[in-house]
Short mmCIF file of C-alpha atoms in Angstrom, two decimals:
data_model
loop_
_atom_site.label_atom_id
_atom_site.label_comp_id
_atom_site.label_asym_id
_atom_site.label_seq_id
_atom_site.Cartn_x
_atom_site.Cartn_y
_atom_site.Cartn_z
CA UNK A 1 -20.14 102.79 40.62
CA UNK A 2 -22.71 99.94 41.04
CA UNK A 3 -21.15 96.71 41.82
CA UNK A 4 -22.31 94.03 39.37
CA UNK A 5 -22.68 91.32 42.00
CA UNK A 6 -22.85 87.67 41.31
CA UNK A 7 -26.22 86.35 42.32
CA UNK A 8 -25.70 82.79 41.34
CA UNK A 9 -22.85 80.51 40.48
CA UNK A 10 -24.42 77.38 39.07
CA UNK A 11 -21.97 74.79 37.72
CA UNK A 12 -19.53 77.46 36.55
CA UNK A 13 -22.23 79.56 34.96
CA UNK A 14 -22.36 82.83 36.68
CA UNK A 15 -25.45 85.01 36.69
CA UNK A 16 -24.88 88.55 37.74
CA UNK A 17 -27.14 91.48 38.52
CA UNK A 18 -26.94 92.86 35.03
CA UNK A 19 -27.79 89.27 33.65
CA UNK A 20 -30.66 88.83 35.96
CA UNK A 21 -31.97 92.19 34.97
CA UNK A 22 -31.84 91.30 31.14
CA UNK A 23 -34.76 88.76 32.12
CA UNK A 24 -37.03 91.76 32.82
CA UNK A 25 -39.59 92.67 30.17
CA UNK A 26 -37.98 94.36 27.17
CA UNK A 27 -34.58 93.19 28.28
CA UNK A 28 -31.99 91.85 25.81
CA UNK A 29 -30.82 88.56 27.05
CA UNK A 30 -27.06 88.45 27.88
CA UNK A 31 -24.83 85.56 26.82
CA UNK A 32 -24.45 84.58 30.50
CA UNK A 33 -28.21 84.02 30.84
CA UNK A 34 -28.11 81.77 27.77
CA UNK A 35 -25.16 79.96 29.16
CA UNK A 36 -26.93 79.59 32.60
CA UNK A 37 -30.11 78.17 31.07
CA UNK A 38 -28.06 75.86 28.80
CA UNK A 39 -26.18 74.54 31.78
CA UNK A 40 -29.33 73.97 33.64
CA UNK A 41 -30.90 71.98 30.91
CA UNK A 42 -27.75 69.92 30.38
CA UNK A 43 -27.12 69.16 34.04
CA UNK A 44 -30.65 68.72 35.43
CA UNK A 45 -33.07 68.19 32.53
CA UNK A 46 -31.14 66.29 29.99
CA UNK A 47 -28.43 64.76 32.30
CA UNK A 48 -29.34 61.26 30.91
CA UNK A 49 -29.39 62.35 27.25
CA UNK A 50 -25.64 62.55 26.18
CA UNK A 51 -26.80 62.72 22.46
CA UNK A 52 -27.85 66.45 22.98
CA UNK A 53 -25.29 69.25 23.46
CA UNK A 54 -25.93 72.76 24.31
CA UNK A 55 -22.90 74.69 23.01
CA UNK A 56 -21.77 77.68 25.18
CA UNK A 57 -21.97 81.23 23.84
CA UNK A 58 -18.27 81.95 24.13
CA UNK A 59 -17.30 78.65 22.45
CA UNK A 60 -19.90 79.27 19.64
CA UNK A 61 -18.56 82.81 19.22
CA UNK A 62 -14.82 81.60 18.94
CA UNK A 63 -15.91 79.17 16.34
CA UNK A 64 -18.22 81.32 14.22
CA UNK A 65 -15.68 84.10 14.01
CA UNK A 66 -12.62 82.05 13.49
CA UNK A 67 -10.23 83.75 11.16
CA UNK A 68 -8.46 80.57 9.89
CA UNK A 69 -8.95 76.84 9.52
CA UNK A 70 -6.04 76.46 11.96
CA UNK A 71 -8.20 77.94 14.66
CA UNK A 72 -11.30 75.77 14.16
CA UNK A 73 -8.89 72.62 13.92
CA UNK A 74 -7.23 73.65 17.24
CA UNK A 75 -10.74 73.99 18.86
CA UNK A 76 -11.74 70.60 17.33
CA UNK A 77 -8.77 68.93 18.86
CA UNK A 78 -9.20 70.66 22.22
CA UNK A 79 -12.86 69.65 22.50
CA UNK A 80 -12.81 66.44 20.62
CA UNK A 81 -14.08 64.24 23.57
CA UNK A 82 -16.92 66.56 24.23
CA UNK A 83 -17.93 67.04 20.70
CA UNK A 84 -17.51 63.41 19.70
CA UNK A 85 -19.78 61.27 17.51
CA UNK A 86 -22.12 60.53 20.49
CA UNK A 87 -23.45 64.11 20.13
CA UNK A 88 -26.10 63.80 17.59
CA UNK A 89 -27.85 67.03 18.22
CA UNK A 90 -25.78 70.24 18.78
CA UNK A 91 -27.71 73.44 19.56
CA UNK A 92 -25.69 76.56 18.90
CA UNK A 93 -26.41 80.16 19.91
CA UNK A 94 -25.44 82.71 17.17
CA UNK A 95 -24.95 86.32 17.82
CA UNK A 96 -24.45 88.83 14.81
CA UNK A 97 -24.83 92.42 15.16
CA UNK A 98 -26.56 92.10 18.48
CA UNK A 99 -29.16 89.75 17.28
CA UNK A 100 -29.43 86.17 18.59
CA UNK A 101 -30.37 83.22 16.38
CA UNK A 102 -30.22 79.47 16.83
CA UNK A 103 -28.13 77.10 14.69
CA UNK A 104 -28.88 73.41 15.11
CA UNK A 105 -26.63 70.57 13.69
CA UNK A 106 -28.02 67.02 13.27
CA UNK A 107 -25.44 64.45 12.67
CA UNK A 108 -28.06 61.91 11.45
CA UNK A 109 -29.08 64.19 8.54
CA UNK A 110 -25.64 65.98 8.10
CA UNK A 111 -27.64 69.19 8.12
CA UNK A 112 -27.48 72.58 9.88
CA UNK A 113 -30.99 74.04 10.63
CA UNK A 114 -31.20 77.74 11.27
CA UNK A 115 -33.88 79.38 13.38
CA UNK A 116 -34.25 83.19 13.18
CA UNK A 117 -36.94 85.14 14.80
CA UNK A 118 -36.34 88.24 12.77
CA UNK A 119 -36.86 86.93 9.29
CA UNK A 120 -33.39 86.26 7.66
CA UNK A 121 -31.43 88.74 9.73
CA UNK A 122 -28.56 86.31 10.43
CA UNK A 123 -29.12 84.00 7.44
CA UNK A 124 -25.74 84.80 5.52
CA UNK A 125 -23.72 84.92 8.68
CA UNK A 126 -25.26 81.55 9.86
CA UNK A 127 -24.51 79.89 6.50
CA UNK A 128 -20.87 80.94 6.47
CA UNK A 129 -20.44 80.13 10.24
CA UNK A 130 -21.87 76.66 9.52
CA UNK A 131 -18.64 75.77 7.49
CA UNK A 132 -16.54 76.65 10.49
CA UNK A 133 -18.70 74.59 12.86
CA UNK A 134 -18.44 71.72 10.48
CA UNK A 135 -14.61 71.78 10.72
CA UNK A 136 -14.96 71.50 14.51
CA UNK A 137 -17.76 68.95 14.72
CA UNK A 138 -16.90 66.79 11.61
CA UNK A 139 -13.03 67.17 11.24
CA UNK A 140 -12.94 64.02 9.14
CA UNK A 141 -15.85 64.74 6.94
CA UNK A 142 -15.02 65.55 3.32
CA UNK A 143 -18.31 65.54 1.65
CA UNK A 144 -19.67 68.85 3.01
CA UNK A 145 -22.96 69.47 4.38
CA UNK A 146 -26.38 70.84 4.05
CA UNK A 147 -28.00 74.01 5.34
CA UNK A 148 -31.83 74.84 5.84
CA UNK A 149 -33.30 78.08 6.95
CA UNK A 150 -36.36 76.96 8.80
CA UNK A 151 -39.61 79.05 9.14
CA UNK A 152 -39.55 80.28 12.66
CA UNK A 153 -41.98 82.00 15.03
CA UNK A 154 -41.36 85.76 14.64
CA UNK A 155 -40.81 88.32 17.36
CA UNK A 156 -42.79 91.54 17.27
CA UNK A 157 -40.25 93.75 19.00
CA UNK A 158 -36.42 94.35 19.00
CA UNK A 159 -35.43 92.48 22.30
CA UNK A 160 -36.97 88.88 22.55
CA UNK A 161 -34.45 87.14 20.16
CA UNK A 162 -32.68 85.53 22.99
CA UNK A 163 -35.69 84.24 24.48
CA UNK A 164 -36.82 82.70 21.31
CA UNK A 165 -33.44 80.97 20.97
CA UNK A 166 -33.91 79.36 24.41
CA UNK A 167 -37.50 78.32 23.83
CA UNK A 168 -36.96 76.84 20.34
CA UNK A 169 -33.75 75.03 21.50
CA UNK A 170 -35.51 73.48 24.54
CA UNK A 171 -38.56 72.46 22.35
CA UNK A 172 -36.12 70.62 19.73
CA UNK A 173 -34.01 69.04 22.48
CA UNK A 174 -37.15 67.55 24.23
CA UNK A 175 -38.69 66.65 20.86
CA UNK A 176 -35.45 64.85 19.83
CA UNK A 177 -35.05 62.88 23.00
CA UNK A 178 -38.75 61.93 23.26
CA UNK A 179 -38.96 60.82 19.62
CA UNK A 180 -36.14 58.29 20.07
CA UNK A 181 -37.20 57.10 23.35
CA UNK A 182 -40.83 56.62 22.30
CA UNK A 183 -40.35 55.58 18.76
CA UNK A 184 -41.73 52.26 19.33
CA UNK A 185 -45.03 53.69 20.59
CA UNK A 186 -45.01 56.16 17.72
CA UNK A 187 -45.59 53.54 15.20
CA UNK A 188 -48.84 52.50 16.76
CA UNK A 189 -50.04 56.07 17.64
CA UNK A 190 -53.21 57.25 15.76
CA UNK A 191 -53.69 60.42 14.03
CA UNK A 192 -54.10 62.68 17.04
CA UNK A 193 -52.21 65.83 15.66
CA UNK A 194 -48.99 66.58 14.31
CA UNK A 195 -46.85 65.82 17.45
CA UNK A 196 -48.69 62.64 18.38
CA UNK A 197 -48.14 61.30 14.76
CA UNK A 198 -44.45 62.23 15.06
CA UNK A 199 -44.02 60.26 18.24
CA UNK A 200 -43.82 63.11 20.78
CA UNK A 201 -47.09 63.47 22.34
CA UNK A 202 -48.05 66.98 23.43
CA UNK A 203 -47.82 66.27 27.17
CA UNK A 204 -44.27 64.89 26.66
CA UNK A 205 -42.91 68.05 25.16
CA UNK A 206 -44.68 70.70 27.13
CA UNK A 207 -42.39 72.98 29.12
CA UNK A 208 -42.01 72.24 32.65
CA UNK A 209 -42.89 75.13 35.02
CA UNK A 210 -41.32 73.60 37.99
CA UNK A 211 -37.57 73.66 39.12
CA UNK A 212 -35.51 70.80 39.84
CA UNK A 213 -34.10 70.41 43.34
CA UNK A 214 -30.34 70.25 43.37
CA UNK A 215 -28.22 68.52 45.97
CA UNK A 216 -24.46 68.42 46.79
CA UNK A 217 -24.46 64.98 45.22
CA UNK A 218 -25.99 66.06 41.90
CA UNK A 219 -23.06 68.09 40.71
CA UNK A 220 -21.65 67.04 37.43
CA UNK A 221 -17.92 67.45 36.60
CA UNK A 222 -17.29 70.64 34.68
CA UNK A 223 -15.83 68.80 31.72
CA UNK A 224 -19.15 67.08 30.90
CA UNK A 225 -20.63 69.97 29.04
CA UNK A 226 -19.87 73.11 27.17
CA UNK A 227 -22.68 75.16 28.27
CA UNK A 228 -20.50 76.74 30.95
CA UNK A 229 -17.83 77.38 28.36
CA UNK A 230 -14.99 75.44 30.26
CA UNK A 231 -14.48 78.49 32.60
CA UNK A 232 -14.02 80.78 29.72
CA UNK A 233 -14.03 84.62 30.31
CA UNK A 234 -17.36 86.33 30.51
CA UNK A 235 -19.12 86.65 27.06
CA UNK A 236 -20.04 90.29 27.63
CA UNK A 237 -16.42 91.49 26.88
CA UNK A 238 -16.47 90.45 23.36
CA UNK A 239 -17.88 92.23 20.27
CA UNK A 240 -20.41 90.74 17.87
CA UNK A 241 -20.13 93.53 15.23
CA UNK A 242 -17.63 91.83 12.80
CA UNK A 243 -17.51 88.66 10.62
CA UNK A 244 -14.37 87.39 8.96
CA UNK A 245 -14.14 86.11 5.42
CA UNK A 246 -15.16 82.56 5.02
CA UNK A 247 -12.56 79.90 4.48
CA UNK A 248 -11.57 78.86 1.00
CA UNK A 249 -14.06 76.12 -0.20
CA UNK A 250 -12.95 72.85 -1.55
CA UNK A 251 -15.28 70.55 -3.60
CA UNK A 252 -16.16 67.26 -1.92
CA UNK A 253 -16.79 64.02 -3.82
CA UNK A 254 -20.47 64.53 -3.73
CA UNK A 255 -20.28 67.91 -5.32
CA UNK A 256 -20.94 69.87 -2.02
CA UNK A 257 -18.47 72.29 -0.62
CA UNK A 258 -16.55 71.78 2.73
CA UNK A 259 -17.36 75.34 3.86
CA UNK A 260 -20.20 76.56 1.63
CA UNK A 261 -23.52 74.79 2.27
CA UNK A 262 -25.97 73.23 -0.08
CA UNK A 263 -29.37 74.81 0.53
CA UNK A 264 -32.39 72.50 1.18
CA UNK A 265 -35.49 74.44 0.15
CA UNK A 266 -39.12 73.65 0.47
CA UNK A 267 -40.89 71.87 3.24
CA UNK A 268 -40.21 74.47 5.74
CA UNK A 269 -37.09 75.70 4.19
CA UNK A 270 -36.35 79.19 2.54
CA UNK A 271 -35.08 80.64 -0.69
CA UNK A 272 -31.64 81.34 -2.12
CA UNK A 273 -28.24 81.26 -0.99
CA UNK A 274 -25.23 78.80 -0.86
CA UNK A 275 -24.69 76.20 -3.51
CA UNK A 276 -27.33 73.63 -4.33
CA UNK A 277 -25.23 71.27 -6.61
CA UNK A 278 -27.36 72.08 -9.56
CA UNK A 279 -30.49 70.12 -8.23
CA UNK A 280 -33.87 70.96 -9.22
CA UNK A 281 -36.47 71.69 -6.40
CA UNK A 282 -37.87 68.21 -6.88
CA UNK A 283 -34.40 66.82 -6.44
CA UNK A 284 -33.86 68.76 -3.37
CA UNK A 285 -37.11 67.79 -1.63
CA UNK A 286 -36.55 64.09 -2.42
CA UNK A 287 -33.02 64.43 -1.07
CA UNK A 288 -34.30 65.95 2.17
CA UNK A 289 -37.12 63.32 2.39
CA UNK A 290 -34.49 60.45 1.92
CA UNK A 291 -32.24 61.90 4.46
CA UNK A 292 -35.06 62.21 7.10
CA UNK A 293 -36.22 58.71 6.51
CA UNK A 294 -32.79 57.31 6.86
CA UNK A 295 -32.34 59.14 10.19
CA UNK A 296 -35.73 57.81 11.35
CA UNK A 297 -37.18 61.31 11.71
CA UNK A 298 -40.69 62.47 10.55
CA UNK A 299 -40.70 65.01 7.56
CA UNK A 300 -41.85 67.96 9.68
CA UNK A 301 -39.61 67.09 12.61
CA UNK A 302 -37.84 70.46 12.48
CA UNK A 303 -40.93 72.64 12.05
CA UNK A 304 -41.48 74.72 15.16
CA UNK A 305 -44.66 76.85 15.50
CA UNK A 306 -45.88 79.49 17.93
CA UNK A 307 -48.03 76.84 19.59
CA UNK A 308 -44.89 74.65 20.21
CA UNK A 309 -43.04 77.09 22.43
CA UNK A 310 -43.47 79.03 25.57
CA UNK A 311 -44.45 82.65 25.34
CA UNK A 312 -41.53 84.94 25.69
CA UNK A 313 -43.00 86.82 28.73
CA UNK A 314 -43.74 83.48 30.50
CA UNK A 315 -40.28 82.22 29.84
CA UNK A 316 -38.64 85.23 31.15
CA UNK A 317 -40.62 85.05 34.37
CA UNK A 318 -40.00 81.31 34.62
CA UNK A 319 -36.29 81.66 34.24
CA UNK A 320 -36.11 84.63 36.86
CA UNK A 321 -37.92 82.28 39.28
CA UNK A 322 -35.45 79.50 38.54
CA UNK A 323 -32.52 81.72 39.25
CA UNK A 324 -34.02 82.79 42.59
CA UNK A 325 -34.91 79.19 43.45
CA UNK A 326 -31.48 77.75 42.82
CA UNK A 327 -30.02 80.67 44.63
CA UNK A 328 -32.09 79.87 47.75
CA UNK A 329 -31.41 76.15 47.44
CA UNK A 330 -27.54 76.74 47.23
CA UNK A 331 -27.57 78.71 50.42
CA UNK A 332 -28.80 75.61 52.25
CA UNK A 333 -26.67 73.07 50.50
CA UNK A 334 -24.57 71.04 53.09
CA UNK A 335 -20.79 71.82 52.73
CA UNK A 336 -18.65 68.88 51.71
CA UNK A 337 -15.95 67.86 54.08
CA UNK A 338 -12.63 66.55 52.62
#
């Protein structure tokens, strides 16, 4: 029997041989690879951006498949510090029936945005799961939330879904951070394309092909992020095949439901599903526009095109090189003496 050796242990995120192999062409990404890359982004790329959180796959699975409100309430209490109000953008990997998609929660707009590289494969699952995530992320919120299915670059095979999740999440995280750090310069920017107009120049959101150098002093305490899943068991031992019944919905004061979303359609959104409070299409578009304006975000902020993200085969190759580079660096790190 072949031993599935640990190739890299990076900030509690383990990469085994089988995980590394999933980065090969036509490989289906494992949850551990997603956790590893989440951890890398949080600890080295977005270390100074506490407003962005990459939720680990195991934690996301526990919440999305929670059977009762008591489960989500317990998780919310356990992780209250990590999931507190300072986290404005939460990136959530969803897996349903062996397909990865990305759920993004923005506190500024009180909206879940869903990105699915196979049309609407995970749409219903994502809508219902959003109600569970709301109970964890916003335990005191009584007025419900909004859900928007965003037009997403589509894969042309049956194995790149996980890569699209990583690429889109990284693009949105960089875009979000760059937008708010460069907002003052955005006001004076000319009409030089969609990204320049939005305040995130093309060069500021391009994917870095280099790897950051780690040192013994750069380690961050494990409690800082959830990408490494707080030393939870390996994700591969859990099944994605089932989905439990949604919680009982309770109307909020605004007419929205606490566990069933209002769907924002138009402007990059999609069709039916969920409640809409009886609003007309024009009302929904105006509501969305008003929310984005109050949040200080441009109208097309959440739109991600093929040109915005890294090609899947390039990203696979880059992450493989990253694993090998970090593995090599860790071999030569000085040992701390106590």
